[in-house]
Amino acid sequence: MNKGFSVVGKSVIREDGIDKVTGKAKFADDYKFDGMLHAVMLRINEAHARINSVDFLEIENNRNVFSIISSADIPGAKKVGMIKNDQPIFCDEKVVTPGDVIAMLVGESEDGLRPLLSKIKIDYSPLPVLNDPKKSLDKDAVLIHPEAGSNLIIHHPLRKGDIQKGFDESDEILEQTYTTQLIEHAYIEPEAVIAIPQGISQGVKIIGSIQNPFSCRRIVAAVLNLPLAKVRVQQAHLGGSFGGKDDTMAILAARAAVAALKTGRPVKIRYSREESILESYKRHPYILDYKAGYMKNGKIKAIKIELLADGGAYTSMSPFVTWRSVVQATGPYEIENVHTDVRAVYTNNPYTGAMRGFGSPQPIFAQESLMDEIALRLGMTPDEIRRINGYKVGSVTATGQTLKDHDVNLITVLSTACENTDFAKKWKNNLKKKSVALELSKDSPILKDDQFIRPDDNIKKGIGLALSFRGCSLGAEGMDASAAYISIQNDGSVYLDCGLAENGQGLRTTYTIIASEVLGVSPDKIIYLELDTGITPDSGPTVASRGTIMGGGAVKNAAETVRDKLTALVKEEFKLPADDIISFTDNHVHSESEGTLASFQDVCKIASSQGMNLSAIGWYKGPNVHWDEETGQGDAYFTYVYGCQVAEVSVNISTGEVYIDKITAVHDPGTVINRLGAEGQVFGGVTQGAGYGIFEEVTTDKGFIRELNFDTYTIPTSKDISEIIPIFVEGKESYGPWGAKSLGEPTLELTAAAISNAVCNALGKRLFNLPLNLEEVLLNIKLRPADTKRGSLV
Amino acid sequence: MMPRFEIIFPDNLSDALSVLSSGHEHMQIIAGGTDVITGLGQGSNRFKNTKMLIDINNIPEVNGIEIGREKISIGGAVTFSDILQSEFIERSFPLLWKSVSTIGSVQIRNRATIAGNFVNNAPCADTVPVLLVYNATIVIESMSSKREISLYEFLSGPYKTKLSRNEIVTRINIPIPNKNLNGDFYKLGRRRAVAISRITLAVLADVNSESKINEIRIASGAVTPIGTRFFDLEKIAKGKKADDQFFKDMAGKLGEKIIEVTGLRWSSEYKLPVVQQVFYQLLKGIERG
């Protein structure tokens, strides 16, 4: 760490923290407007059906109905999408998954409208339902979107070296199949949005729990057939998103906007938890086939990978999610011969899209399980096999990119994690203690005498690790640039804003620190403004852990632009030599030759009196990257981060319970800007990753979700994880503000894999299917209720 | 969607019983509301006719914990948090205290009541097996009658009890157990808090100095359609030697009994071996005598 920093790297309490914990922060559903109407959604209980007709006759004249909104009311695009326009705003022709909305009733109260939904007569013809992604590319499979010609959403091939030659030259071959599950983002605030008509010709304003206001604006504008400037999107305080308030929110905003323009009144849509889980997109379940060829000395020669992602009913972000998978599927290991195919397919299941991790947690679970298995077969420890194959400076990735121009800290994070946990010693010790895995007989459900376990023998300890590299920001997904706005007042106080969104990650505080460091003003003098597409330039989406590296770069650029002007002013005003060095710290301006010259406030007053512009739009554009679609070769991302997590667990061999004793999370995020924020990312990401590892799963029955609320969809509580230890290795980096890179997603992507390796170390048997819930750990099976009914509702 | 309803707050028992005496289906007693309100919100069939809620929290007769020489008497509106604050219950009814401490979260325990737990009678109700092994009885009152029956008798099926529409559970009476009774409560959930039980077990036993079982009481929840006692097993155990082999036999017999009562369900492949295992381990706790 650069010891010269005054604020960067310190722990700063988030600027919106007090408002949030005291209930003062205004979330989307807290906004109310005069004449505001509410909307409720019309759905049918089908996963796949053609809609023949919808008859509103019985409710048309009901006093609770102000307006009925359907596809016919849409002036512009009737189908939208973040990448491909295949998702209808209203499914008036066909539903392809149970969350689909056919039309919307608008009125004064939700309570008045809801009972009317069942009185609408919908004539429909059920279609064959496709739930198994493995069958979606079969010749006789029903087509979810016939106009697409096939159920294939995307195929990303990657070819490096000669795979057959690689296998031929290998001493041993190992082939395994892994699966990962469908999961829900589980943001605590369900979706809410309000569309407010802006006079006759000014279009519409949207206020909502929106992760990406600019993406939302693009879609709303397309649906309304309005220029972008006539759709103004303002972000309310957001109660969690994790990648989840993107497509869903854009579509809800578009529905509300269509209704607002039709009725001329503000229209609010807000979801219950059940409706949120029913309609919102989720994390892709993957089926992962890995075949590795390796030498007796541990060197991996060749790897063949086939990944199949269930995209569900719509394209959403599947092409980009699976693209990250194809880049990173080998893990951080230099392998000469790589042959990877990643496919995403349509089914009638809930659709899948962006979620924190974005196509990395799935291959990491597979690749890190595989590495451990190879280590076991070769009599090596998990860290040994990784040291042999792991990336070093100058290593060439599977996409043919040479890792250089930054600290390639993979082995450093691995060694730091191992030293801090005494990894190899514990791992070997646990392995020696042979566990009494419960072997159950299929014939008799009654235990035999020798199958009983004494209470003292219940708990087995395990330790496991997982390692990853991760491309920062968007990579070859698209244009990568961000903007920030700064305006210094004549009393030295500062307005700051950025086109990237505060989604709970603490970005406002990070940016405040950056501006504070550049200008030498204390953070409390900087007021962070809300994000409004009418005020800041389009900065792309707040995704891909790009907030600090991209938006931080823009904030630094904006602050430096103004500081440079003030520097010139000060030199002139105080008649200092041109080569004098001016510095801004402690709310004062100093010169090398004269010492402290004046307070920052006084300098701003002088600038103002001279008519100087003390505002600026800062800009940060990522360097160009390059990608070849045919071969999967290219410089996929302009830089990478590295992480290693070690999980220590207690496994109850009588019940299959896994308790997380400790996660040691070692990450190289580049320079840490806010230590408290960085640690918060680790605590949150690890907890979410642990949920993915041992608890969470959205299961479906013919496309219908069983876990529609948090009683059955179990996310971890504070009682389920003991210690989380964040350790930062701050590598040098030329990009980003002072070399600050990414942290949000790396913290989540490793945890499930590390836990699985730890459980395997405890049990002496490998588990191939996430989540490692009670049944999986004990019996290697997933058990599901026969249907989606709940006993308490009968 | 939360349906519209009226709510009244009677401040004495006779007023409440008089309102209830009409016995209409649209009336629903509410104490903590952790089952009623969520059930209403989810459109549960059980509350589909509910138009009026009768909040019993202000009624003195259904409040308070009274400690007597022979028994304690817990009011029907006493919350789980109230129970956790009672040192007497922690000392004299350790299984009850433990089961209550595992329920939901602090927020749930601050509202939910012990009577609501068995009146709702979900298969997974955590205090039911414990109250069954403590031989709890309940006092039920209506305008015209007052009766006291055992909890075992009161529970008739999943989400069903012998409570009539015009009645209120006013008290839960639990005899103070003889000092030789020892045991434990076990709960398995999918996580360590705010978890719906997958398996619950309660065991109380009096084992003498020669390791003979003078008396044993066994109850389960979540593995049977409702929380229940296993009187057959208790009879078999009486007079037997409390040793490892006997515990294994008992665990196997419990497994057989559960199959007999419940049949094989989607969850049996997991729950059956585990319930035997944890029952065996629970019995190991009484081995010392």
PDB file of C-alpha atoms in Angstrom, chain B residues 17-248:
ATOM      1  CA  LEU B  17     -66.176 -16.035  24.582  1.00  0.00           C
ATOM      2  CA  SER B  18     -69.424 -14.214  24.058  1.00  0.00           C
ATOM      3  CA  VAL B  19     -68.275 -12.941  20.660  1.00  0.00           C
ATOM      4  CA  LEU B  20     -67.099 -16.440  19.807  1.00  0.00           C
ATOM      5  CA  SER B  21     -70.284 -18.076  21.018  1.00  0.00           C
ATOM      6  CA  SER B  22     -72.003 -17.289  17.764  1.00  0.00           C
ATOM      7  CA  GLY B  23     -69.488 -19.802  16.470  1.00  0.00           C
ATOM      8  CA  HIS B  24     -69.357 -18.355  13.006  1.00  0.00           C
ATOM      9  CA  GLU B  25     -66.732 -19.580  10.590  1.00  0.00           C
ATOM     10  CA  HIS B  26     -65.634 -16.056   9.831  1.00  0.00           C
ATOM     11  CA  MET B  27     -64.081 -15.570  13.269  1.00  0.00           C
ATOM     12  CA  GLN B  28     -60.491 -16.429  13.952  1.00  0.00           C
ATOM     13  CA  ILE B  29     -58.642 -16.130  17.235  1.00  0.00           C
ATOM     14  CA  ILE B  30     -55.274 -14.456  16.924  1.00  0.00           C
ATOM     15  CA  ALA B  31     -52.490 -14.215  19.481  1.00  0.00           C
ATOM     16  CA  GLY B  32     -49.027 -13.864  17.893  1.00  0.00           C
ATOM     17  CA  GLY B  33     -50.303 -14.109  14.329  1.00  0.00           C
ATOM     18  CA  THR B  34     -47.191 -15.821  12.953  1.00  0.00           C
ATOM     19  CA  ASP B  35     -49.368 -18.550  11.430  1.00  0.00           C
ATOM     20  CA  VAL B  36     -52.684 -16.714  11.005  1.00  0.00           C
ATOM     21  CA  ILE B  37     -51.362 -13.614   9.270  1.00  0.00           C
ATOM     22  CA  THR B  38     -49.065 -15.524   6.918  1.00  0.00           C
ATOM     23  CA  GLY B  39     -51.894 -17.989   6.222  1.00  0.00           C
ATOM     24  CA  LEU B  40     -54.265 -15.133   5.403  1.00  0.00           C
ATOM     25  CA  GLY B  41     -51.631 -13.525   3.218  1.00  0.00           C
ATOM     26  CA  GLN B  42     -51.077 -16.716   1.290  1.00  0.00           C
ATOM     27  CA  GLY B  43     -54.745 -17.463   0.845  1.00  0.00           C
ATOM     28  CA  SER B  44     -54.672 -20.622   2.957  1.00  0.00           C
ATOM     29  CA  ASN B  45     -57.914 -22.599   2.776  1.00  0.00           C
ATOM     30  CA  ARG B  46     -57.959 -22.745   6.550  1.00  0.00           C
ATOM     31  CA  PHE B  47     -58.601 -19.020   6.764  1.00  0.00           C
ATOM     32  CA  LYS B  48     -60.588 -18.512   3.604  1.00  0.00           C
ATOM     33  CA  ASN B  49     -63.756 -17.502   5.501  1.00  0.00           C
ATOM     34  CA  THR B  50     -62.002 -15.307   8.027  1.00  0.00           C
ATOM     35  CA  LYS B  51     -63.541 -11.865   8.269  1.00  0.00           C
ATOM     36  CA  MET B  52     -62.912 -11.053  11.904  1.00  0.00           C
ATOM     37  CA  LEU B  53     -59.845 -11.563  14.067  1.00  0.00           C
ATOM     38  CA  ILE B  54     -60.227 -11.758  17.816  1.00  0.00           C
ATOM     39  CA  ASP B  55     -56.991 -10.678  19.428  1.00  0.00           C
ATOM     40  CA  ILE B  56     -56.714 -12.348  22.840  1.00  0.00           C
ATOM     41  CA  ASN B  57     -53.563 -10.588  24.038  1.00  0.00           C
ATOM     42  CA  ASN B  58     -55.397  -8.179  26.367  1.00  0.00           C
ATOM     43  CA  ILE B  59     -57.256 -10.933  28.222  1.00  0.00           C
ATOM     44  CA  PRO B  60     -55.753 -11.433  31.720  1.00  0.00           C
ATOM     45  CA  GLU B  61     -57.019 -15.032  31.964  1.00  0.00           C
ATOM     46  CA  VAL B  62     -54.863 -16.182  29.024  1.00  0.00           C
ATOM     47  CA  ASN B  63     -51.712 -14.401  30.152  1.00  0.00           C
ATOM     48  CA  GLY B  64     -48.960 -15.078  32.638  1.00  0.00           C
ATOM     49  CA  ILE B  65     -46.984 -18.063  33.818  1.00  0.00           C
ATOM     50  CA  GLU B  66     -48.140 -19.390  37.194  1.00  0.00           C
ATOM     51  CA  ILE B  67     -45.810 -21.630  39.122  1.00  0.00           C
ATOM     52  CA  GLY B  68     -47.558 -24.014  41.465  1.00  0.00           C
ATOM     53  CA  ARG B  69     -46.388 -26.805  43.722  1.00  0.00           C
ATOM     54  CA  GLU B  70     -47.480 -29.579  41.391  1.00  0.00           C
ATOM     55  CA  LYS B  71     -47.617 -27.855  38.015  1.00  0.00           C
ATOM     56  CA  ILE B  72     -47.010 -24.745  36.046  1.00  0.00           C
ATOM     57  CA  SER B  73     -49.793 -23.052  34.185  1.00  0.00           C
ATOM     58  CA  ILE B  74     -48.945 -21.104  31.050  1.00  0.00           C
ATOM     59  CA  GLY B  75     -51.454 -18.708  29.538  1.00  0.00           C
ATOM     60  CA  GLY B  76     -52.640 -19.262  25.992  1.00  0.00           C
ATOM     61  CA  ALA B  77     -51.234 -15.897  24.871  1.00  0.00           C
ATOM     62  CA  VAL B  78     -47.800 -16.366  26.470  1.00  0.00           C
ATOM     63  CA  THR B  79     -45.063 -15.894  23.882  1.00  0.00           C
ATOM     64  CA  PHE B  80     -41.967 -17.971  23.330  1.00  0.00           C
ATOM     65  CA  SER B  81     -39.864 -15.019  24.460  1.00  0.00           C
ATOM     66  CA  ASP B  82     -41.808 -14.951  27.751  1.00  0.00           C
ATOM     67  CA  ILE B  83     -41.001 -18.635  28.224  1.00  0.00           C
ATOM     68  CA  LEU B  84     -37.307 -18.104  27.514  1.00  0.00           C
ATOM     69  CA  GLN B  85     -37.240 -15.454  30.246  1.00  0.00           C
ATOM     70  CA  SER B  86     -38.542 -17.862  32.862  1.00  0.00           C
ATOM     71  CA  GLU B  87     -35.679 -19.268  34.925  1.00  0.00           C
ATOM     72  CA  PHE B  88     -38.076 -21.726  36.485  1.00  0.00           C
ATOM     73  CA  ILE B  89     -38.935 -23.210  33.096  1.00  0.00           C
ATOM     74  CA  GLU B  90     -35.277 -23.325  32.106  1.00  0.00           C
ATOM     75  CA  ARG B  91     -34.517 -25.261  35.307  1.00  0.00           C
ATOM     76  CA  SER B  92     -37.578 -27.498  35.630  1.00  0.00           C
ATOM     77  CA  PHE B  93     -38.553 -28.001  32.000  1.00  0.00           C
ATOM     78  CA  PRO B  94     -35.194 -27.913  30.190  1.00  0.00           C
ATOM     79  CA  LEU B  95     -36.561 -29.659  27.064  1.00  0.00           C
ATOM     80  CA  LEU B  96     -39.296 -27.075  26.713  1.00  0.00           C
ATOM     81  CA  TRP B  97     -36.869 -24.227  27.166  1.00  0.00           C
ATOM     82  CA  LYS B  98     -34.501 -25.736  24.609  1.00  0.00           C
ATOM     83  CA  SER B  99     -37.184 -26.361  22.004  1.00  0.00           C
ATOM     84  CA  VAL B 100     -38.494 -22.818  22.389  1.00  0.00           C
ATOM     85  CA  SER B 101     -34.993 -21.391  21.999  1.00  0.00           C
ATOM     86  CA  THR B 102     -34.660 -23.063  18.579  1.00  0.00           C
ATOM     87  CA  ILE B 103     -37.861 -21.627  17.132  1.00  0.00           C
ATOM     88  CA  GLY B 104     -37.616 -19.099  14.293  1.00  0.00           C
ATOM     89  CA  SER B 105     -35.826 -15.914  15.210  1.00  0.00           C
ATOM     90  CA  VAL B 106     -36.005 -13.400  18.037  1.00  0.00           C
ATOM     91  CA  GLN B 107     -38.664 -11.482  16.097  1.00  0.00           C
ATOM     92  CA  ILE B 108     -40.803 -14.623  15.654  1.00  0.00           C
ATOM     93  CA  ARG B 109     -40.363 -15.650  19.296  1.00  0.00           C
ATOM     94  CA  ASN B 110     -41.420 -12.185  20.448  1.00  0.00           C
ATOM     95  CA  ARG B 111     -44.810 -12.685  18.817  1.00  0.00           C
ATOM     96  CA  ALA B 112     -45.497 -16.411  18.510  1.00  0.00           C
ATOM     97  CA  THR B 113     -47.245 -18.191  21.355  1.00  0.00           C
ATOM     98  CA  ILE B 114     -46.902 -21.676  22.734  1.00  0.00           C
ATOM     99  CA  ALA B 115     -50.647 -22.293  22.417  1.00  0.00           C
ATOM    100  CA  GLY B 116     -50.572 -21.110  18.816  1.00  0.00           C
ATOM    101  CA  ASN B 117     -47.890 -23.685  18.126  1.00  0.00           C
ATOM    102  CA  PHE B 118     -50.166 -26.638  18.899  1.00  0.00           C
ATOM    103  CA  VAL B 119     -53.464 -25.028  17.885  1.00  0.00           C
ATOM    104  CA  ASN B 120     -51.975 -24.513  14.428  1.00  0.00           C
ATOM    105  CA  ASN B 121     -50.662 -28.086  14.751  1.00  0.00           C
ATOM    106  CA  ALA B 122     -48.221 -28.132  11.866  1.00  0.00           C
ATOM    107  CA  PRO B 123     -46.350 -31.453  11.626  1.00  0.00           C
ATOM    108  CA  CYS B 124     -43.142 -29.569  12.420  1.00  0.00           C
ATOM    109  CA  ALA B 125     -44.420 -27.637  15.467  1.00  0.00           C
ATOM    110  CA  ASP B 126     -41.322 -27.617  17.667  1.00  0.00           C
ATOM    111  CA  THR B 127     -42.864 -27.552  21.131  1.00  0.00           C
ATOM    112  CA  VAL B 128     -45.408 -30.309  20.487  1.00  0.00           C
ATOM    113  CA  PRO B 129     -43.150 -33.339  21.087  1.00  0.00           C
ATOM    114  CA  VAL B 130     -41.787 -31.669  24.205  1.00  0.00           C
ATOM    115  CA  LEU B 131     -45.204 -30.829  25.642  1.00  0.00           C
ATOM    116  CA  LEU B 132     -46.248 -34.407  24.885  1.00  0.00           C
ATOM    117  CA  VAL B 133     -43.414 -35.945  26.905  1.00  0.00           C
ATOM    118  CA  TYR B 134     -44.139 -33.524  29.752  1.00  0.00           C
ATOM    119  CA  ASN B 135     -47.751 -34.790  29.715  1.00  0.00           C
ATOM    120  CA  ALA B 136     -49.166 -31.329  29.179  1.00  0.00           C
ATOM    121  CA  THR B 137     -52.892 -30.799  29.494  1.00  0.00           C
ATOM    122  CA  ILE B 138     -54.811 -27.862  28.183  1.00  0.00           C
ATOM    123  CA  VAL B 139     -57.729 -25.899  29.489  1.00  0.00           C
ATOM    124  CA  ILE B 140     -60.356 -25.055  26.896  1.00  0.00           C
ATOM    125  CA  GLU B 141     -63.172 -22.656  27.628  1.00  0.00           C
ATOM    126  CA  SER B 142     -66.360 -21.633  25.936  1.00  0.00           C
ATOM    127  CA  MET B 143     -69.361 -19.626  27.151  1.00  0.00           C
ATOM    128  CA  SER B 144     -71.017 -22.778  28.381  1.00  0.00           C
ATOM    129  CA  SER B 145     -68.176 -25.089  29.358  1.00  0.00           C
ATOM    130  CA  LYS B 146     -64.671 -25.454  30.649  1.00  0.00           C
ATOM    131  CA  ARG B 147     -62.746 -28.664  30.052  1.00  0.00           C
ATOM    132  CA  GLU B 148     -59.205 -29.882  30.538  1.00  0.00           C
ATOM    133  CA  ILE B 149     -57.830 -32.549  28.199  1.00  0.00           C
ATOM    134  CA  SER B 150     -54.405 -33.924  27.453  1.00  0.00           C
ATOM    135  CA  LEU B 151     -52.546 -32.353  24.554  1.00  0.00           C
ATOM    136  CA  TYR B 152     -52.194 -35.805  23.026  1.00  0.00           C
ATOM    137  CA  GLU B 153     -55.943 -36.118  22.872  1.00  0.00           C
ATOM    138  CA  PHE B 154     -56.370 -32.534  21.610  1.00  0.00           C
ATOM    139  CA  LEU B 155     -54.261 -33.021  18.473  1.00  0.00           C
ATOM    140  CA  SER B 156     -56.302 -34.775  15.829  1.00  0.00           C
ATOM    141  CA  GLY B 157     -54.489 -34.382  12.501  1.00  0.00           C
ATOM    142  CA  PRO B 158     -52.214 -32.119  10.495  1.00  0.00           C
ATOM    143  CA  TYR B 159     -53.486 -28.555  11.080  1.00  0.00           C
ATOM    144  CA  LYS B 160     -56.486 -30.040  12.906  1.00  0.00           C
ATOM    145  CA  THR B 161     -57.381 -30.139  16.616  1.00  0.00           C
ATOM    146  CA  LYS B 162     -60.382 -30.745  18.830  1.00  0.00           C
ATOM    147  CA  LEU B 163     -60.840 -27.018  19.407  1.00  0.00           C
ATOM    148  CA  SER B 164     -64.393 -25.946  18.582  1.00  0.00           C
ATOM    149  CA  ARG B 165     -65.123 -22.646  16.897  1.00  0.00           C
ATOM    150  CA  ASN B 166     -66.576 -21.201  20.107  1.00  0.00           C
ATOM    151  CA  GLU B 167     -63.638 -22.174  22.326  1.00  0.00           C
ATOM    152  CA  ILE B 168     -60.365 -20.638  23.467  1.00  0.00           C
ATOM    153  CA  VAL B 169     -57.322 -22.447  24.822  1.00  0.00           C
ATOM    154  CA  THR B 170     -56.892 -20.490  28.027  1.00  0.00           C
ATOM    155  CA  ARG B 171     -54.130 -22.368  29.850  1.00  0.00           C
ATOM    156  CA  ILE B 172     -51.506 -25.023  29.316  1.00  0.00           C
ATOM    157  CA  ASN B 173     -50.869 -27.018  32.485  1.00  0.00           C
ATOM    158  CA  ILE B 174     -47.696 -29.008  32.793  1.00  0.00           C
ATOM    159  CA  PRO B 175     -47.043 -31.229  35.825  1.00  0.00           C
ATOM    160  CA  ILE B 176     -43.638 -30.631  37.338  1.00  0.00           C
ATOM    161  CA  PRO B 177     -41.762 -33.788  36.423  1.00  0.00           C
ATOM    162  CA  ASN B 178     -40.279 -36.096  38.979  1.00  0.00           C
ATOM    163  CA  LYS B 179     -36.623 -35.344  39.588  1.00  0.00           C
ATOM    164  CA  ASN B 180     -35.478 -38.679  38.178  1.00  0.00           C
ATOM    165  CA  LEU B 181     -36.707 -37.862  34.702  1.00  0.00           C
ATOM    166  CA  ASN B 182     -33.875 -36.824  32.414  1.00  0.00           C
ATOM    167  CA  GLY B 183     -33.747 -36.388  28.711  1.00  0.00           C
ATOM    168  CA  ASP B 184     -33.223 -34.104  25.800  1.00  0.00           C
ATOM    169  CA  PHE B 185     -34.812 -32.402  22.822  1.00  0.00           C
ATOM    170  CA  TYR B 186     -33.360 -32.732  19.335  1.00  0.00           C
ATOM    171  CA  LYS B 187     -34.104 -30.629  16.282  1.00  0.00           C
ATOM    172  CA  LEU B 188     -32.769 -30.886  12.761  1.00  0.00           C
ATOM    173  CA  GLY B 189     -33.396 -28.073  10.312  1.00  0.00           C
ATOM    174  CA  ARG B 190     -31.856 -27.077   6.997  1.00  0.00           C
ATOM    175  CA  ARG B 191     -30.014 -24.280   8.777  1.00  0.00           C
ATOM    176  CA  ARG B 192     -29.286 -23.195  12.322  1.00  0.00           C
ATOM    177  CA  ALA B 193     -31.925 -20.498  12.724  1.00  0.00           C
ATOM    178  CA  VAL B 194     -35.249 -19.553  11.144  1.00  0.00           C
ATOM    179  CA  ALA B 195     -35.550 -23.138  10.005  1.00  0.00           C
ATOM    180  CA  ILE B 196     -38.546 -25.383   9.539  1.00  0.00           C
ATOM    181  CA  SER B 197     -37.825 -28.604  11.413  1.00  0.00           C
ATOM    182  CA  ARG B 198     -37.055 -31.696   9.369  1.00  0.00           C
ATOM    183  CA  ILE B 199     -36.915 -33.900  12.445  1.00  0.00           C
ATOM    184  CA  THR B 200     -37.718 -33.265  16.093  1.00  0.00           C
ATOM    185  CA  LEU B 201     -37.471 -35.738  18.950  1.00  0.00           C
ATOM    186  CA  ALA B 202     -38.054 -35.514  22.674  1.00  0.00           C
ATOM    187  CA  VAL B 203     -37.091 -38.146  25.222  1.00  0.00           C
ATOM    188  CA  LEU B 204     -37.625 -38.160  28.986  1.00  0.00           C
ATOM    189  CA  ALA B 205     -36.541 -41.182  30.988  1.00  0.00           C
ATOM    190  CA  ASP B 206     -36.179 -42.358  34.541  1.00  0.00           C
ATOM    191  CA  VAL B 207     -33.290 -44.807  34.650  1.00  0.00           C
ATOM    192  CA  ASN B 208     -32.365 -46.262  38.018  1.00  0.00           C
ATOM    193  CA  SER B 209     -28.934 -46.935  39.467  1.00  0.00           C
ATOM    194  CA  GLU B 210     -28.917 -50.469  38.004  1.00  0.00           C
ATOM    195  CA  SER B 211     -29.540 -48.963  34.551  1.00  0.00           C
ATOM    196  CA  LYS B 212     -33.106 -50.267  34.510  1.00  0.00           C
ATOM    197  CA  ILE B 213     -35.625 -48.056  32.732  1.00  0.00           C
ATOM    198  CA  ASN B 214     -38.365 -47.245  35.248  1.00  0.00           C
ATOM    199  CA  GLU B 215     -40.166 -44.998  32.815  1.00  0.00           C
ATOM    200  CA  ILE B 216     -39.535 -43.508  29.396  1.00  0.00           C
ATOM    201  CA  ARG B 217     -41.496 -41.044  27.304  1.00  0.00           C
ATOM    202  CA  ILE B 218     -40.784 -40.618  23.598  1.00  0.00           C
ATOM    203  CA  ALA B 219     -42.265 -38.167  21.135  1.00  0.00           C
ATOM    204  CA  SER B 220     -41.454 -36.932  17.661  1.00  0.00           C
ATOM    205  CA  GLY B 221     -42.368 -34.162  15.246  1.00  0.00           C
ATOM    206  CA  ALA B 222     -41.957 -33.597  11.510  1.00  0.00           C
ATOM    207  CA  VAL B 223     -41.398 -37.304  10.808  1.00  0.00           C
ATOM    208  CA  THR B 224     -44.985 -38.213  11.567  1.00  0.00           C
ATOM    209  CA  PRO B 225     -48.132 -36.472  10.213  1.00  0.00           C
ATOM    210  CA  ILE B 226     -48.411 -34.656  13.549  1.00  0.00           C
ATOM    211  CA  GLY B 227     -46.274 -34.597  16.661  1.00  0.00           C
ATOM    212  CA  THR B 228     -46.975 -37.803  18.562  1.00  0.00           C
ATOM    213  CA  ARG B 229     -46.038 -40.029  21.500  1.00  0.00           C
ATOM    214  CA  PHE B 230     -44.809 -43.598  20.961  1.00  0.00           C
ATOM    215  CA  PHE B 231     -46.621 -45.427  23.758  1.00  0.00           C
ATOM    216  CA  ASP B 232     -45.891 -48.890  22.286  1.00  0.00           C
ATOM    217  CA  LEU B 233     -42.164 -48.247  22.393  1.00  0.00           C
ATOM    218  CA  GLU B 234     -42.410 -46.786  25.873  1.00  0.00           C
ATOM    219  CA  LYS B 235     -44.157 -49.936  27.097  1.00  0.00           C
ATOM    220  CA  ILE B 236     -41.522 -52.179  25.534  1.00  0.00           C
ATOM    221  CA  ALA B 237     -38.744 -50.155  27.146  1.00  0.00           C
ATOM    222  CA  LYS B 238     -40.132 -50.236  30.637  1.00  0.00           C
ATOM    223  CA  GLY B 239     -38.019 -52.421  32.906  1.00  0.00           C
ATOM    224  CA  LYS B 240     -35.356 -52.987  30.258  1.00  0.00           C
ATOM    225  CA  LYS B 241     -31.670 -52.336  30.709  1.00  0.00           C
ATOM    226  CA  ALA B 242     -30.597 -49.006  29.253  1.00  0.00           C
ATOM    227  CA  ASP B 243     -27.595 -50.184  27.274  1.00  0.00           C
ATOM    228  CA  ASP B 244     -26.165 -49.621  23.822  1.00  0.00           C
ATOM    229  CA  GLN B 245     -27.731 -52.703  22.246  1.00  0.00           C
ATOM    230  CA  PHE B 246     -31.145 -51.821  23.592  1.00  0.00           C
ATOM    231  CA  PHE B 247     -30.875 -48.277  22.239  1.00  0.00           C
ATOM    232  CA  LYS B 248     -30.096 -49.645  18.777  1.00  0.00           C
TER     233      LYS B 248
END
